[in-house]
CSV table of C-alpha atoms in Angstrom, one decimal:
chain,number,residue,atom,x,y,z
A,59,UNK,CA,-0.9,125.4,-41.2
A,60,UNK,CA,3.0,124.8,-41.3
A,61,UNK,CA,2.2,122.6,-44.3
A,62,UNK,CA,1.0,125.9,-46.1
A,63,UNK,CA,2.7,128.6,-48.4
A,64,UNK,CA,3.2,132.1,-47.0
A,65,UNK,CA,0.1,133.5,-48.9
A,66,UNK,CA,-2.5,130.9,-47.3
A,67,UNK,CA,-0.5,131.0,-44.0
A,68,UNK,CA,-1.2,135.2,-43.5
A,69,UNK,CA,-4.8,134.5,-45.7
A,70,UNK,CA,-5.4,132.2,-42.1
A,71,UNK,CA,-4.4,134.7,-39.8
A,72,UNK,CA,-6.3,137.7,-41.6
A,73,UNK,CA,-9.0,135.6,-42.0
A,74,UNK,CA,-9.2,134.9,-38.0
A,75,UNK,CA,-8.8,138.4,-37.6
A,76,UNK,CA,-11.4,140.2,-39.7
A,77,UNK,CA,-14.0,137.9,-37.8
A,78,UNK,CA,-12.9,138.9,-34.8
A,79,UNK,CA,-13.6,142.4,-35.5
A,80,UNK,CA,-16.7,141.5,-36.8
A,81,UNK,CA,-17.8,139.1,-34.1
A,82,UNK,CA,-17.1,141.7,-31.6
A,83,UNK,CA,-19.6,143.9,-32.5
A,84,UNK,CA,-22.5,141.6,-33.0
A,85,UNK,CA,-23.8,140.9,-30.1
A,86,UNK,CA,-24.6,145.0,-29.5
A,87,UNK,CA,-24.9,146.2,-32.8
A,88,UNK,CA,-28.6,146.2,-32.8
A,89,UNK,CA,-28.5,147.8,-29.0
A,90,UNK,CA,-26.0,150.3,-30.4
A,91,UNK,CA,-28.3,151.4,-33.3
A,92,UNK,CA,-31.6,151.1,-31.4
A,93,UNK,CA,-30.0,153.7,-28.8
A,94,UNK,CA,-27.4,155.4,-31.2
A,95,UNK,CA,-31.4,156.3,-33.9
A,96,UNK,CA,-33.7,155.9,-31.2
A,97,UNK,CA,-35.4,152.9,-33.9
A,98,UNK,CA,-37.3,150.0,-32.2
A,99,UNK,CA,-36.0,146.4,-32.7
A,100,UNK,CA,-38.3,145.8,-36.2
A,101,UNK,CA,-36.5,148.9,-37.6
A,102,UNK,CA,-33.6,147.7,-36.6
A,103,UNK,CA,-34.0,144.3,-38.4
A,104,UNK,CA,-35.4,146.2,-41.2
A,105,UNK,CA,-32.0,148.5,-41.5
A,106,UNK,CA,-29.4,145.4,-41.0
A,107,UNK,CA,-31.8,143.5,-44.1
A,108,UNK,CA,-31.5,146.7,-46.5
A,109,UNK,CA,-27.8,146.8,-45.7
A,110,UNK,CA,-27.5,143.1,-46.0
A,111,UNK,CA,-29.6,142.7,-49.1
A,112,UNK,CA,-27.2,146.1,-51.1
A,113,UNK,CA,-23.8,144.3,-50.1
A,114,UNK,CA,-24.9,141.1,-51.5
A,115,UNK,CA,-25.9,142.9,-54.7
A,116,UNK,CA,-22.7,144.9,-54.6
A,117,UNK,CA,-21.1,141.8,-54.3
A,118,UNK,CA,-22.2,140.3,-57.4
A,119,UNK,CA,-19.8,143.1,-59.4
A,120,UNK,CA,-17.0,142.9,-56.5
A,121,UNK,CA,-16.2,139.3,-58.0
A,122,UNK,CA,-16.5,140.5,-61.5
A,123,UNK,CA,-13.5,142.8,-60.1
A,124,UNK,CA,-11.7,140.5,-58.4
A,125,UNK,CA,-11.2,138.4,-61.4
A,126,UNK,CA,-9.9,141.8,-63.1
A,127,UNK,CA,-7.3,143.4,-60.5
A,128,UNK,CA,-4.8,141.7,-58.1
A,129,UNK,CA,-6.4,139.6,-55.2
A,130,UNK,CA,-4.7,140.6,-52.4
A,131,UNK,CA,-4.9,144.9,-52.9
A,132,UNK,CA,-8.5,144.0,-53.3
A,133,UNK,CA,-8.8,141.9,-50.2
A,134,UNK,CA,-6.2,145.2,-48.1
A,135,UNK,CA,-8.8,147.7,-49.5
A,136,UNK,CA,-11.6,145.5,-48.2
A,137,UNK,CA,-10.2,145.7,-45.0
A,138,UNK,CA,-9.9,149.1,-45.4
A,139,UNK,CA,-13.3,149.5,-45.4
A,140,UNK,CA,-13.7,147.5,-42.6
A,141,UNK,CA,-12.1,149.7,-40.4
A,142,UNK,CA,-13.1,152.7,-41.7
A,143,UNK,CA,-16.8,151.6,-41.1
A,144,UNK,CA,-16.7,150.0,-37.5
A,145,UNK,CA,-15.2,153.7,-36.6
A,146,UNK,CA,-17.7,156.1,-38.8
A,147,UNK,CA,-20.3,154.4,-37.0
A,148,UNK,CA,-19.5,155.4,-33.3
A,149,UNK,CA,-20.2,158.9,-35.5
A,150,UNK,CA,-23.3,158.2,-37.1
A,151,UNK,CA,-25.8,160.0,-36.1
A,152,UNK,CA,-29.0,160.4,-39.0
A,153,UNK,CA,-30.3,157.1,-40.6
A,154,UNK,CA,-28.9,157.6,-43.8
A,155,UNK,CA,-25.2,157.6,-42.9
A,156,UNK,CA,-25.4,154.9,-40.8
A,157,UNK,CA,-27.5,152.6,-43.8
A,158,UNK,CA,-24.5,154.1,-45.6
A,159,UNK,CA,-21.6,152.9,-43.2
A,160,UNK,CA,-23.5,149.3,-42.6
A,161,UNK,CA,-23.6,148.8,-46.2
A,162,UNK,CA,-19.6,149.3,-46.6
A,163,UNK,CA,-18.9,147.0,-43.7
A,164,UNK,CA,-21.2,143.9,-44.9
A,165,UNK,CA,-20.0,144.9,-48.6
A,166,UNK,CA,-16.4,144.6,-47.5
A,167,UNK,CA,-16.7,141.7,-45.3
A,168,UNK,CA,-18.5,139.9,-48.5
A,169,UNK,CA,-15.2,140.8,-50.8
A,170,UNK,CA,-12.8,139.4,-48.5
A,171,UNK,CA,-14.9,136.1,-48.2
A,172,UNK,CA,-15.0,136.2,-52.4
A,173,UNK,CA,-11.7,137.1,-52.6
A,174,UNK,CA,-10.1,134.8,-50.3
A,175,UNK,CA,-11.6,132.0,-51.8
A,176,UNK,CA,-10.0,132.7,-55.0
A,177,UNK,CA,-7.1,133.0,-53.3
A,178,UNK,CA,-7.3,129.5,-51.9
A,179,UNK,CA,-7.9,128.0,-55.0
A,180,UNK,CA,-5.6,129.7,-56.8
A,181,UNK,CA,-2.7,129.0,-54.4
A,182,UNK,CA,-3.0,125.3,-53.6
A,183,UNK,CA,-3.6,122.3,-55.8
A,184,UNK,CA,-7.2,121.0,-56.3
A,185,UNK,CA,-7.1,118.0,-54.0
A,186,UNK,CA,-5.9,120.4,-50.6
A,187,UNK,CA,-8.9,123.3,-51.2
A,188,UNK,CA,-11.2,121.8,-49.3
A,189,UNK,CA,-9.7,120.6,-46.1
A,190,UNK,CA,-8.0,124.5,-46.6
A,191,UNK,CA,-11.5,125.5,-46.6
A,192,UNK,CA,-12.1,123.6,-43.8
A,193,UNK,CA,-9.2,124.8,-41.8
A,194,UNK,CA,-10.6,128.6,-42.4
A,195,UNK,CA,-13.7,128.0,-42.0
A,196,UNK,CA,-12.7,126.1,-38.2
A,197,UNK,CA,-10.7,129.7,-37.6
A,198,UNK,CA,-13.8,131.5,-38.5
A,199,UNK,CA,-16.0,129.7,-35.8
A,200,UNK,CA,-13.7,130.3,-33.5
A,201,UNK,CA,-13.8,133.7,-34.0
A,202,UNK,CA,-17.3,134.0,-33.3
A,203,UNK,CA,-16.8,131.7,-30.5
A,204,UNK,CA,-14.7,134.4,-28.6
A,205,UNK,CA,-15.8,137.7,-30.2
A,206,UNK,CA,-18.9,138.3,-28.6
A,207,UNK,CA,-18.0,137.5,-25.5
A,208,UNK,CA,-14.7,140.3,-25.1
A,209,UNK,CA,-17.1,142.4,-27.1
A,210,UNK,CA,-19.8,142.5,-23.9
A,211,UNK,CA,-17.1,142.5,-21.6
A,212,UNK,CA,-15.4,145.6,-23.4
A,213,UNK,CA,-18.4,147.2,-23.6
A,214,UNK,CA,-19.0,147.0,-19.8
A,215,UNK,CA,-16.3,149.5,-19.4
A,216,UNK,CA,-16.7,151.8,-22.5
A,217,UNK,CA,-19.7,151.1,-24.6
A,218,UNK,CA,-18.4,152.6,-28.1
A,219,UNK,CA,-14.7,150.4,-27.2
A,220,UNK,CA,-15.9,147.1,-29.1
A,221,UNK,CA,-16.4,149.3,-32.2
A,222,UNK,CA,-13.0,151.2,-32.0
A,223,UNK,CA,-10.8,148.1,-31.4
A,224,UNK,CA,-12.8,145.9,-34.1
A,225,UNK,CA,-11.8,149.2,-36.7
A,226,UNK,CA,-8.1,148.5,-35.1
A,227,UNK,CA,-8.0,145.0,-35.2
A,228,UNK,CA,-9.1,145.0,-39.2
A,229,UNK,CA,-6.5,148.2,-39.7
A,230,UNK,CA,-3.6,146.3,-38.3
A,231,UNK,CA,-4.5,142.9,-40.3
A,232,UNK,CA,-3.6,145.0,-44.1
A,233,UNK,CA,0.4,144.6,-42.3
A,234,UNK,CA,-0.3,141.0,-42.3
A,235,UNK,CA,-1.8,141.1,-46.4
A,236,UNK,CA,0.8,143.9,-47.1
A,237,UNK,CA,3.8,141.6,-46.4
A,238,UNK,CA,2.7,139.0,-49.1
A,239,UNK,CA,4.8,139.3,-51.9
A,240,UNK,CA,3.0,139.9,-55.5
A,241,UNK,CA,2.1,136.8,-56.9
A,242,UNK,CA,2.5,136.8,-60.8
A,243,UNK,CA,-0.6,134.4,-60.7
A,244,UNK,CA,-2.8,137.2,-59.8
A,245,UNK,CA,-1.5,139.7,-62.6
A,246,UNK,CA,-4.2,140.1,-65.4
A,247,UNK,CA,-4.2,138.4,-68.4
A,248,UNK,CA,-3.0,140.8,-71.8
A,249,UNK,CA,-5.8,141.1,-73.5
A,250,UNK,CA,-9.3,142.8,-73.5
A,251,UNK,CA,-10.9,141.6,-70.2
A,252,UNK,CA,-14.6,140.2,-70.2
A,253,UNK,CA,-17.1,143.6,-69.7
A,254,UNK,CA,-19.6,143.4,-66.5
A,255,UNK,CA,-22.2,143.1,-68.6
A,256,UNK,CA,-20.9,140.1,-70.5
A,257,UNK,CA,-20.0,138.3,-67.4
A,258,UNK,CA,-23.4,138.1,-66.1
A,259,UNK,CA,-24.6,136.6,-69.8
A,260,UNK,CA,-22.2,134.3,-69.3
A,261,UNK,CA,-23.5,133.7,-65.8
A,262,UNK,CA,-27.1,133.5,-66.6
A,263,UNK,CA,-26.4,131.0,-69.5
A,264,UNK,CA,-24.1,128.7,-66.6
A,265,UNK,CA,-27.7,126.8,-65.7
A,266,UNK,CA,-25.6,124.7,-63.5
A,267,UNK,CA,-24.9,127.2,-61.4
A,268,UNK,CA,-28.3,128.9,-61.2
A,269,UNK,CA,-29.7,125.6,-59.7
A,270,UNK,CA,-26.9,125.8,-57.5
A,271,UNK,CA,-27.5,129.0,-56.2
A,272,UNK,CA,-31.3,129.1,-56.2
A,273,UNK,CA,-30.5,125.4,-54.2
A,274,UNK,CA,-27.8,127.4,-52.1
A,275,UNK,CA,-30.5,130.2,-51.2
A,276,UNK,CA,-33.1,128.1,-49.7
A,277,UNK,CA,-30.6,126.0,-47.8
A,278,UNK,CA,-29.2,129.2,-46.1
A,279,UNK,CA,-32.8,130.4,-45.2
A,280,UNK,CA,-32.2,127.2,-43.0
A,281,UNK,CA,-28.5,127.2,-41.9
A,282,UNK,CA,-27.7,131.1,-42.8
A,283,UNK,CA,-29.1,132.8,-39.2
A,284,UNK,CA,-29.9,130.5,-37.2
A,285,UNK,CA,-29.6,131.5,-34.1
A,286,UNK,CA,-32.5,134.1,-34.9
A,287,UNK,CA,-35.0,131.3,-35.5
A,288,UNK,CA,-33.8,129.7,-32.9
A,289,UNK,CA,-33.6,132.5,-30.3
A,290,UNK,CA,-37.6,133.5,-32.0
A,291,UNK,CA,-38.9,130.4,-31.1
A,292,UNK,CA,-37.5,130.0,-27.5
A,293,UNK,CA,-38.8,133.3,-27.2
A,294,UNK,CA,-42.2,132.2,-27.8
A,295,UNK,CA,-42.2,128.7,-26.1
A,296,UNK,CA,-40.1,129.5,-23.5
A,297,UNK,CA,-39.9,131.6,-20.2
A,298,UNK,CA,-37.0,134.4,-21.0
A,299,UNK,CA,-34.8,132.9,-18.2
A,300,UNK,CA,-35.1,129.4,-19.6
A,301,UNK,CA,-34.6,130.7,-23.6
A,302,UNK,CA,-31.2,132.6,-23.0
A,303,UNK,CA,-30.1,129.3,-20.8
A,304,UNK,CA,-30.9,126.9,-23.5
A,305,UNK,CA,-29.8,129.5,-26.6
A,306,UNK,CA,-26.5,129.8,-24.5
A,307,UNK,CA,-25.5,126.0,-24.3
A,308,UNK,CA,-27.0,125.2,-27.9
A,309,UNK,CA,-24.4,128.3,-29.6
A,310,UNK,CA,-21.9,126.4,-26.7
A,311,UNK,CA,-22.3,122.8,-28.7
A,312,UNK,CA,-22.4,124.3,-32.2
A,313,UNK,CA,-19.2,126.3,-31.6
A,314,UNK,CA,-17.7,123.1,-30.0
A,315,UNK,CA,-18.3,120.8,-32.5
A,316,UNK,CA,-17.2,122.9,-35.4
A,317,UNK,CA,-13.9,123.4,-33.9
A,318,UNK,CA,-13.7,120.0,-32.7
A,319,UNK,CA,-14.5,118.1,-36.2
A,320,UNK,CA,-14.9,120.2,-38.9
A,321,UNK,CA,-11.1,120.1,-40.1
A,322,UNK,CA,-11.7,116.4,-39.9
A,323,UNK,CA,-14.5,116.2,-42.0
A,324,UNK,CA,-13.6,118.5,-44.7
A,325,UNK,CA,-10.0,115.9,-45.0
A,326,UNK,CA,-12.7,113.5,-46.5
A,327,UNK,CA,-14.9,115.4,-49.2
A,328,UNK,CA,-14.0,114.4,-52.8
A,329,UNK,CA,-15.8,116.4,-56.1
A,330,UNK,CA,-16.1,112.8,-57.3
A,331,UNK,CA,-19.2,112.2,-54.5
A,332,UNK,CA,-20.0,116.0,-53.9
A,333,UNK,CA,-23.7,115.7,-54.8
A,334,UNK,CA,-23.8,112.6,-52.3
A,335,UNK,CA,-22.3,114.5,-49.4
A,336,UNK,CA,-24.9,117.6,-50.2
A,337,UNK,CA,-27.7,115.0,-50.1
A,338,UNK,CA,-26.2,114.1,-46.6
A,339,UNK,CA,-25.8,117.6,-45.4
A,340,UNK,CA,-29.5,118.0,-46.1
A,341,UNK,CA,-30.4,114.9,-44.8
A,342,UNK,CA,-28.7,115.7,-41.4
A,343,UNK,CA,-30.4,119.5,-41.3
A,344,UNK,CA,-33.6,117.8,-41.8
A,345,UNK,CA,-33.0,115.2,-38.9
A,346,UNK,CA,-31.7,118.5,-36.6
A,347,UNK,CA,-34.6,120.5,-37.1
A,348,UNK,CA,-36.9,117.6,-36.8
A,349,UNK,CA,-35.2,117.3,-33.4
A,350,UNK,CA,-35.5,120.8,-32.6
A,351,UNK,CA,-39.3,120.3,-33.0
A,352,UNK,CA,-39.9,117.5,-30.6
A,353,UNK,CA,-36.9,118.5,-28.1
A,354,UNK,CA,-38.5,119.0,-24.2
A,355,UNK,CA,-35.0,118.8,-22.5
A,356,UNK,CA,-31.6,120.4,-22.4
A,357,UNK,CA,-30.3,117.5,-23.9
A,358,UNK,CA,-32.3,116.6,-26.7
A,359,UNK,CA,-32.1,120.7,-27.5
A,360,UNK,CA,-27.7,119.9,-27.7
A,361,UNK,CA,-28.4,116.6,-29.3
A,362,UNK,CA,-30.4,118.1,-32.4
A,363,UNK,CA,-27.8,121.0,-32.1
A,364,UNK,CA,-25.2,118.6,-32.8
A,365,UNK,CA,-27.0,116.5,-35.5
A,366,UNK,CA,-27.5,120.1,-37.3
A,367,UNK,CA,-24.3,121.1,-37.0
A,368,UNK,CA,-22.7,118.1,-38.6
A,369,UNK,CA,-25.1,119.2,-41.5
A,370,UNK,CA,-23.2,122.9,-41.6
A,371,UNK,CA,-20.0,121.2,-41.6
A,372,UNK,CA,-20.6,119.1,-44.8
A,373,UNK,CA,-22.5,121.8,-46.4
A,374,UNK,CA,-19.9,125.0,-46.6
A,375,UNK,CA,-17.3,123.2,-47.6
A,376,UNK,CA,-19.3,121.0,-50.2
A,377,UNK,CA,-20.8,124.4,-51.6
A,378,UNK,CA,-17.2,126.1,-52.0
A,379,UNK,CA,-16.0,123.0,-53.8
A,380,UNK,CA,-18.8,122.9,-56.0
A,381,UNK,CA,-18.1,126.4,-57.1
A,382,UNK,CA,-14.7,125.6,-57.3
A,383,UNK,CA,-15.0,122.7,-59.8
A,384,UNK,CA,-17.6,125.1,-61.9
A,385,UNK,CA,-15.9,128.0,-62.2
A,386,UNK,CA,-13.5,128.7,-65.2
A,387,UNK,CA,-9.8,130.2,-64.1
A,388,UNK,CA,-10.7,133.2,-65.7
A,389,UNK,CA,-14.0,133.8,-63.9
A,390,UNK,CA,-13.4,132.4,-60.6
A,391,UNK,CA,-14.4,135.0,-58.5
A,392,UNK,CA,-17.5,136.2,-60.4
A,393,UNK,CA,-18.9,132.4,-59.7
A,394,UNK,CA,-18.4,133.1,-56.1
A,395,UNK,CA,-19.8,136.6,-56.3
A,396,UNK,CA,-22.9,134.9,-58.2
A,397,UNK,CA,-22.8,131.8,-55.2
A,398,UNK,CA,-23.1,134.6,-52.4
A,399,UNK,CA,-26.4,135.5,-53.6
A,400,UNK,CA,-27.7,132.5,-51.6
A,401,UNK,CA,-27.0,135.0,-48.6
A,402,UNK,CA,-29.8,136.0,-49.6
A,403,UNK,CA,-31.8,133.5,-47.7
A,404,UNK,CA,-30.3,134.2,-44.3
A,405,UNK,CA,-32.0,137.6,-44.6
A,406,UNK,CA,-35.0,136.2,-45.4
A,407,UNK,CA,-35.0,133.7,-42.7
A,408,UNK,CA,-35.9,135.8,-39.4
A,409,UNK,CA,-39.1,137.0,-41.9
A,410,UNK,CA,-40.5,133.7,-42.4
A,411,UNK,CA,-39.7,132.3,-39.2
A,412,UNK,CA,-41.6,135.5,-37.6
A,413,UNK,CA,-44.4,134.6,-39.9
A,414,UNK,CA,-44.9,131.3,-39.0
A,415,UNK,CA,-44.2,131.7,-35.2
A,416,UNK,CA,-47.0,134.2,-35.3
A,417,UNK,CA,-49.6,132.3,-37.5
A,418,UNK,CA,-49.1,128.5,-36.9
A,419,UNK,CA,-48.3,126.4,-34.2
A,420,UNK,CA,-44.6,126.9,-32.9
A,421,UNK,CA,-43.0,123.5,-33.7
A,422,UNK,CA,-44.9,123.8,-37.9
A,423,UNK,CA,-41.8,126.5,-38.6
A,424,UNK,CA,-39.2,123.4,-38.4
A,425,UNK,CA,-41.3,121.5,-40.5
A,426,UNK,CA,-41.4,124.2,-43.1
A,427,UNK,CA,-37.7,124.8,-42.7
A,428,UNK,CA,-37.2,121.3,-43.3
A,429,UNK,CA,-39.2,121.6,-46.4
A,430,UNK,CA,-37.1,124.7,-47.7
A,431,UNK,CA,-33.8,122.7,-47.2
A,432,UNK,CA,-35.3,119.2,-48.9
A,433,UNK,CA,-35.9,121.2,-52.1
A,434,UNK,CA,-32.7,123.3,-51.5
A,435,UNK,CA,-30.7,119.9,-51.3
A,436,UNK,CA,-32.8,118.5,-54.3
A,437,UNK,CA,-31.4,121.4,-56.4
A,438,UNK,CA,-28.0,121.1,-55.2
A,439,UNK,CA,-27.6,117.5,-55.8
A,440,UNK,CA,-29.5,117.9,-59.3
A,441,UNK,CA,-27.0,120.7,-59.9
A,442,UNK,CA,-23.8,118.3,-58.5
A,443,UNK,CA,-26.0,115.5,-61.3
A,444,UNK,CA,-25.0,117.7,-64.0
A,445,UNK,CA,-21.8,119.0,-63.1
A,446,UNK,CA,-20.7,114.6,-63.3
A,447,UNK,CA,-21.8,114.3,-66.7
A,448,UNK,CA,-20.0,117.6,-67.6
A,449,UNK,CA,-16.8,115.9,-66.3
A,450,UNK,CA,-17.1,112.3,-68.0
């Protein structure tokens, strides 16, 4: 990070930081609500997917903004929010104010991730975004590494605590934004900006992107939650003992091996081979799930974790960099905005992985999944097809 400017240095930091708050609360934020509304756990799952579903719609117009208005107020007011939400709901007590306080968190939380990749690529030159994307994204997992865990600790002692500190945590990370000079870069251009409604023509005419995205979406029903999945189907084949001991040391090797390599791995992505990396990000999902599917031990549970993750690893950064190389200078953050639709899928994931469990045997919902990530890869690396002839 020493190698850095002081804008990608404190973006680092913040960005450690705001998942930290957020990571804290997840492991109880379903407990909190079911207790806080009285709501079984289907509710709940249906309230978190509303919220999820409006954020990611909001979202679509936060990049439109971010490409209008300076980066880094954007990204202070986002964390604004972010505190303000965590606290407001240790007061929520009606379901519409507390749909109305999850939507500003998981709205917020998407504009800093829009935001601060615009930041990265606007701040360092084209052949250092993705191993910076790779640095972040190794700060992000551990983050989520060591969240929940002081989360259930805290809340041990005091059960509203997590909340209150993780509305602290992102209050005190503006400071770290605040002290970033003003960077001329991010000053408007003269002129009559783009309208909203003109920036999603222009977006629905990119076709490039659209297969990207719609490619995106069903490879995040795949890689987006999956620890639900997971967790649903050692639920269903497993003792409850037995499923928290294996879901325990399979979050163990994920976490492990993304901190471990992926900094490494992202040093060796090119754009010229992008489309070839995606095909081997989907290749090694496939081969993990497959795994997951036929795994009777421990072991072959963490060596299919592994597999799977090296699949993650090549596929974030790969799908930032796409964007990246797609996106005009002027519209950079309304591509990402657009991109982030493919969150969609991790909120659809949980549904059809309930389905299947429920209807088919077990092990058929891996096969499925790998199905959905084939044709999600296909798209991508049609998608990465076009973008190479666009650059000859």
């Amino acid at each position: 990070m020493a190698t850095y400017s002081l804008v990608i240095r404190r973006l680092m930091i913040v960005s450690l930081t705001i998942v930290v708050s957020r990571a804290i609360t997840s492991p109880l934020l379903t407990l909190f609500l079911s207790n806080k509304l009285g709501l079984n756990q289907q509710d709940v799952g249906l309230l978190l997917g509303i919220a999820v579903f409006i954020a990611t719609l909001l979202a679509l117009y936060g990049g439109y903004i971010i490409d209008r208005l300076e980066k880094r107020r954007l990204l202070i007011l986002a964390m604004l929010s972010s505190a303000i939400g965590f606290v407001l709901l240790t007061f929520a007590e009606n379901l519409y104010l507390t749909t109305a306080t999850l939507v500003i968190t998981e709205t917020a939380s998407a504009l800093f991730l829009i935001g601060s990749k615009a930041i990265l690529s606007e701040n360092l030159p084209v052949g250092q975004r993705a191993k910076a994307f790779s640095l972040r994204y190794t700060l992000t997992n551990i983050g989520y590494a060591t969240g929940p865990m002081l989360g259930v600790v805290i809340a041990g002692v005091y059960p509203i605590a997590p909340f209150l500190i993780a509305g602290g945590i992102a209050f005190f990370s503006i400071f770290l934004m605040s002290g970033i000079p003003k960077d001329p870069a991010q000053t408007p251009a003269i002129g009559q900006p783009q309208s909203f409604l003109r920036t999603l023509i222009t977006l629905k005419n990119d076709r490039t992107l659209i297969m990207f995205t719609c490619g995106c979406l069903l490879s995040t029903v795949v890689h987006g939650r999956f620890t639900l999945y997971l967790s649903q189907y050692l639920l269903v084949t497993q003792d409850t003992k037995r499923a928290l001991e294996t879901m325990a040391a399979l979050l163990a090797c994920n976490a492990i091996s993304v901190i471990l390599l992926q900094y490494q791995i992202g040093r060796f992505l090119k754009r010229e081979q992008l489309r070839y990396w995606i095909a081997g990000g989907t290749g090694l999902f496939i081969l993990g799930l497959i795994g997951f599917s036929l795994a009777d031990s421990l072991v072959s549970w963490c060596v299919a974790m592994f597999i799977f993750t090296l699949g993650e690893m090549i596929i974030y950064p790969a799908e930032f960099l796409f964007v990246d190389t797609l996106a005009p200078e002027e519209l950079r953050g309304s591509y990402y905005g657009a991109q982030n639709l493919a969150a969609l899928g991790g909120a659809l994931s949980p549904v059809i992985c309930g389905y299947l469990l429920l209807h088919t045997p077990a092990p058929t919902m891996f096969y499925a999944l790998s199905a959905l990530t084939a044709m999600g890869g296909s798209l991508c690396f049609m998608s990465g097809r076009r973008v190479a002839i666009l650059q000859k």
